Amino acid sequence: MDEIKNLKPEGVWRNFDALTKVPRPSGHVEKVQKFLLEFAKNVGVEGFQDPAGNIVMRKPATPGMEGKKVVTLQAHMDMVPQRAPESNHNFETDPIETYIEDGWVHAKGTTLGSDDGLGVATIMAIMEAKDLKHGPVEALITRDEETGMFGANELPEGELQGDILMNLDSETWGKFVIGSAGGIDVTAELDYKEVETDKDDAALKITLKGLRGGHSGLEINEGRANANKLMARFVREAISDCEARLATWHGGNMRNAIPFKAEVVLTMPKENVESVKKLVEDWKADFEAEYKGIESGIEFFTEEVETPKNEVPEEIQDNLINAIYACHNGVMRMIPAIPTVVETSSNLAIIDIEGGAAKFKILARSSNEDMKEYIATTLESCFSMAGMKTTFSGSYGGWDPNTDSEILNLLLKEYKELFHEDGIVQVDHAGLECSVILSKYPNMDVVSFGPTLRSPHTTGERCEIASVAPFWQLITKTLEDVADK
């Protein structure tokens, strides 16, 4: 596990290795907050926790460079807690186990936490370094970005001193992000009274897993399968052709991750058990054919289980499945002026139906505020036809691009001089905290960049080792060359 400490640049990788040993899933960041405050104290820089639970650090300028603009380096402390089905990892207590393979750092059976642990580790390396030249440097390490950007949304106005914001939460080296989508959490709920299951019925637990999943912003346009949407197709046919009834449904576990697993328990007359099993085999073959070249590890299977005492009433069941079937999922529209970038999308992330309560959780994104409202209303309309109550929360606006950004142009200049190629400027569909911070600090000059990560929010998350050293080289050189106030 400790072999990543031997990678270069040593400061970044040593600090990232230390972070992997600190549990920090979204919603449980107390340990990493304490860790970061102790780090600031040990390296001799100012550090405090603000009322929002963010950690702020400040490092004075190198002597003679006090007149430069203040740079705020920004990353988030939490990580998405996804684990492989066979893993017993406890994200609230266990360290992340890392390993190196083919030039990439991976985790064993879990998310790696390089999103945004590499950003945090880079900030730590800058804060502790004695050999760098720079003006005043400030760090903002936010709380619970992955579940609703809570730290950024609750950031006190007037707290930050920076003229420039460098967000270190982008995931392709050589690309500089100057705009991102806004988002809104959509939750649909319905309470119902369960009915007794026919005492002569049998029951099967049907599991769909092995899908790639992925980041619901960055990878929503890659055609990856959504476990909830696939399961709906099977369940609807099992009900219509095999007299099946729905008892429970659990699919997905993170609002911003494409669901890679779903489980349902169906009841049915005993004489139809084999027909349901055959239907699963048929749908597995169909799914494999439909997603050939995209999904390679689809598992779809049945297990005989004890018949539950209760199940969903037939009318409610049909309404819920119709809502899942009809719910928009995936890309709705590309940006008209930039047709290679997704503008508006939704991710049917989580479905829980059991014990008289149904709850669906969706993350809708758009870089256009009118289209964000449109997709949210589209979802609300769908669920209202099923008798569900829809609520909206966690809304944040998009980040409008500024192509005249001074810090962007400095980074592009440094990148060309260091690596003899042009950097790529882009707008992301993923949500970044920049838009929220800009709403409170509108005069900041903002850009986002980082080393190369792949498959964040999944157990396939990995960081390309070769991208970290040039990332460090660029950020430290740029800090040295930031303009005077």
Coordinates of C-alpha atoms in Angstrom, one line a residue:
M1 CA 0.0 0.0 0.0
D2 CA 2.8 2.4 0.8
E3 CA 4.6 2.1 -2.6
I4 CA 2.9 5.3 -3.9
K5 CA 5.0 7.3 -1.3
N6 CA 8.0 6.6 -3.6
L7 CA 6.5 8.3 -6.6
K8 CA 7.5 11.8 -7.8
P9 CA 6.8 14.5 -6.9
E10 CA 7.4 13.2 -3.5
G11 CA 5.4 15.9 -1.6
V12 CA 2.2 15.3 -3.5
W13 CA 2.3 11.5 -3.4
R14 CA 3.4 11.3 0.3
N15 CA 0.5 13.5 1.3
F16 CA -2.0 11.6 -0.9
D17 CA -0.8 8.4 0.7
A18 CA -1.5 9.9 4.1
L19 CA -5.0 10.9 3.0
T20 CA -5.8 7.4 1.9
K21 CA -5.4 6.4 5.5
V22 CA -8.0 8.9 6.8
P23 CA -11.6 7.9 6.3
R24 CA -13.4 10.7 4.5
P25 CA -16.6 9.5 2.8
S26 CA -19.1 12.3 2.0
G27 CA -21.1 13.0 5.1
H28 CA -18.4 11.7 7.5
V29 CA -15.6 14.2 7.2
E30 CA -14.8 14.8 10.9
K31 CA -11.6 12.7 10.8
V32 CA -10.2 14.4 7.7
Q33 CA -11.1 17.9 9.1
K34 CA -9.0 17.1 12.2
F35 CA -6.2 15.6 10.1
L36 CA -6.0 18.8 8.0
L37 CA -5.9 21.1 11.0
E38 CA -3.2 19.1 12.6
F39 CA -1.2 19.2 9.3
A40 CA -1.5 23.0 9.2
K41 CA -0.2 23.3 12.7
N42 CA 2.7 20.9 12.1
V43 CA 3.9 22.7 9.0
G44 CA 3.6 26.1 10.6
V45 CA 0.8 27.7 8.5
E46 CA -2.4 29.3 9.6
G47 CA -5.3 26.9 9.6
F48 CA -8.9 27.0 10.8
Q49 CA -12.3 25.4 10.3
D50 CA -15.0 27.8 9.3
P51 CA -18.7 27.6 10.3
A52 CA -19.4 25.6 7.1
G53 CA -16.9 22.9 8.0
N54 CA -14.4 23.9 5.4
I55 CA -10.7 24.0 6.2
V56 CA -8.9 27.3 5.3
M57 CA -5.1 27.6 5.3
R58 CA -2.9 30.6 4.6
K59 CA 0.8 30.7 3.8
P60 CA 2.6 34.1 3.6
A61 CA 4.4 35.2 0.5
T62 CA 8.1 34.5 -0.2
P63 CA 10.0 37.6 1.1
G64 CA 9.9 40.2 -1.7
M65 CA 6.8 38.8 -3.3
E66 CA 4.2 40.2 -0.9
G67 CA 2.7 42.5 -3.6
K68 CA 1.5 39.7 -5.8
K69 CA -2.2 38.8 -6.2
V70 CA -3.5 36.3 -3.6
V71 CA -4.1 32.9 -5.0
T72 CA -6.7 30.6 -3.4
L73 CA -6.1 27.0 -4.1
Q74 CA -9.3 25.0 -3.8
A75 CA -10.2 21.3 -3.5
H76 CA -12.8 19.2 -1.6
M77 CA -12.0 16.9 1.3
D78 CA -14.6 14.2 0.8
M79 CA -14.7 11.2 -1.5
V80 CA -17.4 9.1 -3.1
P81 CA -17.7 5.8 -1.2
Q82 CA -18.2 3.0 -3.8
R83 CA -17.0 -0.5 -3.3
A84 CA -17.1 -3.7 -5.3
P85 CA -19.8 -6.3 -4.4
E86 CA -17.3 -8.7 -2.9
S87 CA -15.6 -6.0 -0.8
N88 CA -16.2 -5.6 3.0
H89 CA -14.6 -2.2 3.1
N90 CA -16.0 0.2 5.7
F91 CA -15.4 3.7 4.4
E92 CA -16.0 5.2 7.9
T93 CA -13.1 3.2 9.5
D94 CA -10.9 1.6 6.9
P95 CA -8.0 3.0 4.9
I96 CA -8.0 2.9 1.1
E97 CA -5.7 0.2 -0.2
T98 CA -3.7 1.4 -3.2
Y99 CA -1.6 -0.3 -5.8
I100 CA 0.2 0.6 -9.0
E101 CA -0.5 -1.1 -12.3
D102 CA 0.5 -0.1 -15.9
G103 CA 1.4 3.5 -14.9
W104 CA -1.8 4.2 -12.9
V105 CA -2.6 4.2 -9.2
H106 CA -5.7 2.2 -8.3
A107 CA -7.6 1.1 -5.2
K108 CA -8.4 -2.5 -4.2
G109 CA -12.1 -3.0 -4.6
T110 CA -13.1 0.6 -3.8
T111 CA -13.0 4.2 -5.2
L112 CA -9.5 5.6 -4.9
G113 CA -10.4 9.1 -3.6
S114 CA -8.1 10.8 -6.1
D115 CA -11.2 12.9 -6.7
D116 CA -10.3 15.2 -5.0
G117 CA -7.6 13.8 -2.9
L118 CA -4.9 14.6 -5.5
G119 CA -6.1 18.3 -5.3
V120 CA -5.9 18.2 -1.5
A121 CA -2.5 16.5 -1.5
T122 CA -1.2 19.1 -3.9
I123 CA -2.3 21.9 -1.6
M124 CA -0.7 20.2 1.3
A125 CA 2.6 19.9 -0.6
I126 CA 2.5 23.6 -1.5
M127 CA 1.7 24.6 2.1
E128 CA 4.7 22.6 3.6
A129 CA 7.3 23.3 0.8
K130 CA 10.2 25.6 1.8
D131 CA 11.8 25.9 -1.6
L132 CA 8.9 27.4 -3.6
K133 CA 8.6 31.1 -4.7
H134 CA 5.1 32.6 -4.5
G135 CA 3.0 35.4 -3.4
P136 CA 0.4 35.0 -0.6
V137 CA -1.3 31.6 -0.9
E138 CA -4.6 30.6 0.6
A139 CA -6.3 27.2 0.6
L140 CA -10.0 26.4 0.7
I141 CA -10.7 22.7 1.2
T142 CA -14.4 22.3 1.2
R143 CA -16.7 19.8 3.0
D144 CA -19.1 17.4 1.3
E145 CA -18.8 18.5 -2.3
E146 CA -19.9 15.1 -3.7
T147 CA -23.3 15.1 -2.0
G148 CA -24.5 18.7 -2.6
M149 CA -21.5 21.1 -2.5
F150 CA -22.5 21.9 1.1
G151 CA -19.2 23.4 2.1
A152 CA -19.2 25.8 -0.9
N153 CA -22.9 26.7 -0.5
E154 CA -22.4 27.5 3.1
L155 CA -19.1 29.4 2.6
P156 CA -19.2 32.6 4.6
E157 CA -18.9 35.8 2.5
G158 CA -15.9 37.9 3.2
E159 CA -13.8 34.9 4.4
L160 CA -11.6 34.4 1.4
Q161 CA -8.8 36.8 0.5
G162 CA -7.9 35.5 -2.9
D163 CA -7.9 37.5 -6.2
I164 CA -7.4 34.3 -8.1
L165 CA -9.1 30.9 -7.6
M166 CA -7.4 27.8 -8.9
N167 CA -9.8 24.8 -8.5
L168 CA -7.9 21.5 -8.5
D169 CA -10.8 19.2 -9.3
S170 CA -10.6 18.7 -13.0
E171 CA -9.6 15.3 -14.4
T172 CA -7.8 15.5 -17.7
W173 CA -4.2 16.8 -17.7
G174 CA -3.6 19.6 -20.3
K175 CA -7.2 20.8 -20.3
F176 CA -8.2 24.0 -18.6
V177 CA -11.9 24.3 -17.5
I178 CA -13.4 27.8 -17.6
G179 CA -17.1 26.8 -17.3
S180 CA -19.3 24.0 -15.9
A181 CA -22.9 22.9 -15.5
G182 CA -25.3 23.7 -12.7
G183 CA -27.3 21.1 -11.1
I184 CA -30.4 20.3 -9.0
D185 CA -31.3 17.3 -6.8
V186 CA -34.7 15.9 -7.6
T187 CA -36.4 13.5 -5.1
A188 CA -39.7 11.8 -5.7
E189 CA -41.5 10.0 -2.9
L190 CA -44.7 8.0 -2.3
D191 CA -46.0 6.3 0.8
Y192 CA -48.3 3.3 0.3
K193 CA -49.9 0.6 2.4
E194 CA -48.5 -2.8 1.7
V195 CA -50.7 -5.8 1.0
E196 CA -50.3 -9.3 2.1
T197 CA -48.5 -11.7 -0.3
D198 CA -50.4 -14.8 -1.4
K199 CA -49.3 -17.4 1.0
D200 CA -48.9 -19.9 -1.8
D201 CA -46.5 -17.7 -3.9
A202 CA -42.8 -18.2 -4.3
A203 CA -40.2 -15.4 -4.3
L204 CA -37.0 -14.7 -6.3
K205 CA -34.4 -12.1 -5.7
I206 CA -33.1 -10.8 -9.0
T207 CA -29.7 -9.0 -9.1
L208 CA -28.3 -7.0 -12.0
K209 CA -24.7 -5.9 -11.4
G210 CA -21.3 -5.6 -13.1
L211 CA -22.1 -2.5 -15.0
R212 CA -19.5 0.2 -15.4
G213 CA -21.4 2.9 -13.6
G214 CA -19.4 6.1 -13.7
H215 CA -19.6 9.9 -13.1
S216 CA -23.0 11.2 -13.9
G217 CA -21.5 14.4 -15.4
L218 CA -18.3 13.5 -17.1
E219 CA -19.5 10.1 -18.4
I220 CA -23.2 10.6 -18.9
N221 CA -22.7 10.8 -22.7
E222 CA -20.8 7.5 -23.1
G223 CA -23.9 5.3 -23.4
R224 CA -23.2 3.4 -20.2
A225 CA -26.1 1.3 -18.9
N226 CA -28.2 2.5 -15.9
A227 CA -29.0 -0.5 -13.7
N228 CA -32.4 1.0 -12.7
K229 CA -33.5 1.6 -16.2
L230 CA -32.5 -1.9 -17.4
M231 CA -34.2 -3.5 -14.4
A232 CA -37.5 -1.7 -15.2
R233 CA -37.7 -3.4 -18.6
F234 CA -37.3 -6.9 -17.1
V235 CA -39.7 -6.2 -14.1
R236 CA -42.4 -4.9 -16.4
E237 CA -42.4 -8.0 -18.5
A238 CA -42.2 -10.3 -15.5
I239 CA -45.3 -8.7 -14.2
S240 CA -47.2 -8.9 -17.5
D241 CA -46.1 -12.4 -18.6
C242 CA -45.4 -14.3 -15.4
E243 CA -47.9 -12.8 -12.9
A244 CA -45.0 -11.5 -10.8
R245 CA -45.5 -8.9 -8.1
L246 CA -43.0 -6.4 -6.8
A247 CA -42.0 -6.7 -3.1
T248 CA -38.8 -4.6 -2.9
W249 CA -36.4 -2.6 -5.2
H250 CA -33.0 -1.2 -4.3
G251 CA -30.8 0.3 -7.0
G252 CA -27.9 2.7 -6.9
N253 CA -26.3 4.4 -3.9
M254 CA -24.9 7.8 -5.0
R255 CA -26.9 10.6 -6.7
N256 CA -23.9 11.6 -8.8
A257 CA -22.9 8.1 -9.9
I258 CA -24.5 6.1 -12.7
P259 CA -26.0 3.1 -10.9
F260 CA -24.1 -0.1 -11.6
K261 CA -26.3 -2.4 -9.5
A262 CA -30.0 -3.0 -8.8
E263 CA -31.8 -5.7 -6.8
V264 CA -35.5 -6.6 -6.7
V265 CA -37.5 -9.2 -4.9
L266 CA -40.5 -10.5 -6.9
T267 CA -43.2 -12.8 -5.8
M268 CA -45.1 -15.1 -8.3
P269 CA -47.1 -18.3 -8.4
K270 CA -44.8 -21.3 -7.8
E271 CA -45.5 -22.7 -11.3
N272 CA -44.1 -19.5 -12.8
V273 CA -40.7 -19.5 -11.1
E274 CA -38.9 -21.2 -14.0
S275 CA -40.5 -18.8 -16.4
V276 CA -39.1 -15.9 -14.5
K277 CA -35.7 -17.5 -14.4
K278 CA -35.8 -18.0 -18.2
L279 CA -36.9 -14.4 -18.6
V280 CA -33.8 -13.3 -16.7
E281 CA -31.6 -15.3 -19.0
D282 CA -33.3 -13.8 -22.1
W283 CA -32.9 -10.3 -20.9
K284 CA -29.3 -10.9 -20.0
A285 CA -28.6 -11.9 -23.6
D286 CA -30.5 -8.8 -24.8
F287 CA -28.6 -6.5 -22.5
E288 CA -25.3 -7.9 -23.6
A289 CA -26.2 -7.5 -27.3
E290 CA -27.5 -3.9 -26.8
Y291 CA -24.4 -2.8 -24.9
K292 CA -21.7 -4.7 -26.8
G293 CA -18.5 -2.7 -26.8
I294 CA -19.7 -0.6 -23.8
E295 CA -20.5 -3.0 -21.0
S296 CA -18.5 -6.2 -20.8
G297 CA -19.2 -7.6 -17.3
I298 CA -23.0 -7.7 -17.1
E299 CA -24.3 -10.1 -14.4
F300 CA -28.0 -10.9 -14.2
F301 CA -29.2 -13.8 -12.1
T302 CA -31.8 -15.1 -9.7
E303 CA -31.8 -16.5 -6.1
E304 CA -34.7 -18.3 -4.5
V305 CA -35.5 -16.5 -1.2
E306 CA -38.1 -16.7 1.5
T307 CA -41.4 -15.3 0.4
P308 CA -41.9 -11.9 2.0
K309 CA -45.1 -11.3 4.0
N310 CA -46.0 -8.1 2.2
E311 CA -45.7 -6.6 -1.2
V312 CA -46.5 -3.4 -3.2
P313 CA -50.2 -3.0 -4.1
E314 CA -50.8 -3.8 -7.7
E315 CA -51.9 -0.4 -8.8
I316 CA -49.1 1.4 -7.0
Q317 CA -46.6 -1.2 -8.4
D318 CA -47.7 -0.5 -11.9
N319 CA -47.6 3.3 -11.4
L320 CA -44.1 3.2 -9.9
I321 CA -42.7 1.0 -12.7
N322 CA -44.3 3.2 -15.3
A323 CA -42.6 6.2 -13.7
I324 CA -39.2 4.5 -13.8
Y325 CA -39.8 3.5 -17.4
A326 CA -40.8 7.0 -18.4
C327 CA -38.3 8.9 -16.3
H328 CA -35.8 10.8 -18.5
N329 CA -32.3 9.5 -18.0
G330 CA -29.1 10.4 -19.9
V331 CA -28.3 13.3 -22.2
M332 CA -31.2 15.6 -23.1
R333 CA -29.3 18.2 -25.2
M334 CA -25.8 19.2 -26.2
I335 CA -24.7 22.9 -26.0
P336 CA -25.9 24.4 -29.3
A337 CA -22.7 26.5 -29.7
I338 CA -20.4 23.7 -28.5
P339 CA -22.0 20.5 -29.8
T340 CA -19.3 18.3 -28.4
V341 CA -20.3 19.2 -24.8
V342 CA -23.4 18.0 -23.0
E343 CA -25.7 20.9 -21.9
T344 CA -28.5 19.1 -20.1
S345 CA -28.8 15.6 -18.6
S346 CA -30.4 13.6 -15.8
N347 CA -29.3 10.5 -13.9
L348 CA -31.9 8.2 -12.3
A349 CA -29.4 7.4 -9.6
I350 CA -31.2 5.7 -6.6
I351 CA -34.5 3.7 -6.3
D352 CA -35.6 2.4 -2.9
I353 CA -39.0 0.7 -2.6
E354 CA -39.7 -1.3 0.5
G355 CA -41.9 -1.3 3.7
G356 CA -44.6 1.1 2.4
A357 CA -42.2 3.8 1.1
A358 CA -40.9 4.5 -2.4
K359 CA -38.1 7.1 -3.0
F360 CA -36.4 8.0 -6.2
K361 CA -33.3 10.3 -6.3
I362 CA -32.1 12.0 -9.5
L363 CA -29.4 14.5 -10.2
A364 CA -30.3 16.8 -13.1
R365 CA -27.6 19.0 -14.7
S366 CA -27.5 21.9 -17.2
S367 CA -25.2 24.7 -18.1
N368 CA -28.4 26.7 -19.1
E369 CA -30.6 27.8 -16.2
D370 CA -33.8 27.7 -18.3
M371 CA -33.0 24.1 -19.4
K372 CA -32.2 23.1 -15.8
E373 CA -35.7 24.2 -14.9
Y374 CA -37.1 22.4 -17.9
I375 CA -35.5 19.1 -17.1
A376 CA -36.5 19.4 -13.4
T377 CA -40.1 20.1 -14.4
T378 CA -40.0 17.2 -16.9
L379 CA -39.1 14.9 -14.1
E380 CA -41.7 16.3 -11.7
S381 CA -44.4 15.9 -14.4
C382 CA -43.4 12.2 -14.9
F383 CA -43.5 11.4 -11.2
S384 CA -46.7 13.3 -10.5
M385 CA -48.6 11.0 -13.0
A386 CA -47.6 8.2 -10.6
G387 CA -49.0 10.1 -7.6
M388 CA -45.5 10.8 -6.2
K389 CA -44.5 14.0 -4.4
T390 CA -41.5 15.7 -5.9
T391 CA -39.1 18.0 -4.1
F392 CA -36.1 20.0 -5.3
S393 CA -33.0 20.7 -3.3
G394 CA -29.3 21.5 -3.6
S395 CA -29.7 23.7 -6.6
Y396 CA -26.5 25.5 -7.9
G397 CA -25.9 27.6 -10.9
G398 CA -23.6 27.0 -13.8
W399 CA -20.2 28.7 -14.3
D400 CA -20.2 31.1 -17.2
P401 CA -16.9 30.9 -19.2
N402 CA -14.5 33.9 -19.2
T403 CA -12.2 33.5 -22.1
D404 CA -10.4 36.7 -21.1
S405 CA -9.3 35.3 -17.8
E406 CA -5.8 36.5 -16.8
I407 CA -5.0 33.4 -14.8
L408 CA -6.2 31.2 -17.7
N409 CA -3.9 33.0 -20.2
L410 CA -1.0 32.8 -17.8
L411 CA -1.5 29.0 -17.4
L412 CA -1.7 28.6 -21.1
K413 CA 1.5 30.5 -21.6
E414 CA 3.4 28.6 -18.9
Y415 CA 2.0 25.3 -20.3
K416 CA 3.2 26.0 -23.8
E417 CA 6.7 27.1 -22.6
L418 CA 7.1 24.0 -20.3
F419 CA 5.6 21.3 -22.5
H420 CA 5.9 22.7 -26.0
E421 CA 2.2 22.2 -26.9
D422 CA -1.0 24.1 -26.6
G423 CA -3.3 23.6 -23.6
I424 CA -7.0 22.9 -24.3
V425 CA -9.7 25.2 -23.0
Q426 CA -13.0 23.6 -22.3
V427 CA -16.4 23.7 -20.6
D428 CA -17.4 20.7 -18.5
H429 CA -20.8 19.1 -17.9
A430 CA -19.7 18.0 -14.5
G431 CA -20.6 20.4 -11.7
L432 CA -17.7 22.3 -10.1
E433 CA -17.7 24.4 -6.9
C434 CA -16.4 27.4 -8.9
S435 CA -19.9 28.5 -9.8
V436 CA -21.0 28.6 -6.1
I437 CA -17.8 30.3 -5.0
L438 CA -18.1 32.9 -7.8
S439 CA -21.7 33.7 -6.7
K440 CA -20.2 34.9 -3.4
Y441 CA -16.9 36.3 -4.7
P442 CA -17.8 37.6 -8.2
N443 CA -14.5 39.4 -8.7
M444 CA -12.3 36.3 -8.5
D445 CA -10.5 35.2 -11.6
V446 CA -11.2 31.4 -11.8
V447 CA -9.8 28.4 -13.6
S448 CA -9.9 24.6 -12.9
F449 CA -7.3 22.0 -13.9
G450 CA -5.7 18.9 -12.5
P451 CA -3.9 15.6 -13.3
T452 CA -5.6 12.8 -15.3
L453 CA -8.1 10.7 -13.4
R454 CA -10.4 8.1 -15.0
S455 CA -13.7 6.6 -13.9
P456 CA -14.2 8.7 -10.7
H457 CA -17.2 7.6 -8.6
T458 CA -16.5 3.9 -9.5
T459 CA -14.3 1.1 -8.2
G460 CA -12.3 1.6 -11.5
E461 CA -11.2 5.1 -10.4
R462 CA -7.5 5.6 -11.1
C463 CA -4.9 8.3 -11.5
E464 CA -2.3 8.5 -14.2
I465 CA 1.1 8.8 -12.5
A466 CA 2.8 10.5 -15.5
S467 CA 0.4 13.4 -15.3
V468 CA 1.1 14.4 -11.7
A469 CA 4.7 15.6 -12.1
P470 CA 3.9 18.1 -14.9
F471 CA 0.8 19.2 -13.0
W472 CA 3.0 20.0 -10.1
Q473 CA 5.6 21.7 -12.3
L474 CA 2.9 23.9 -13.9
I475 CA 1.1 25.0 -10.7
T476 CA 4.4 25.9 -8.9
K477 CA 5.8 27.8 -11.9
T478 CA 2.5 29.7 -12.2
L479 CA 2.4 30.6 -8.5
E480 CA 5.8 32.1 -9.0
D481 CA 4.7 34.2 -12.0
V482 CA 1.4 35.4 -10.8
A483 CA 1.0 39.2 -11.5
D484 CA 1.3 41.9 -9.0
K485 CA -1.9 43.5 -7.6

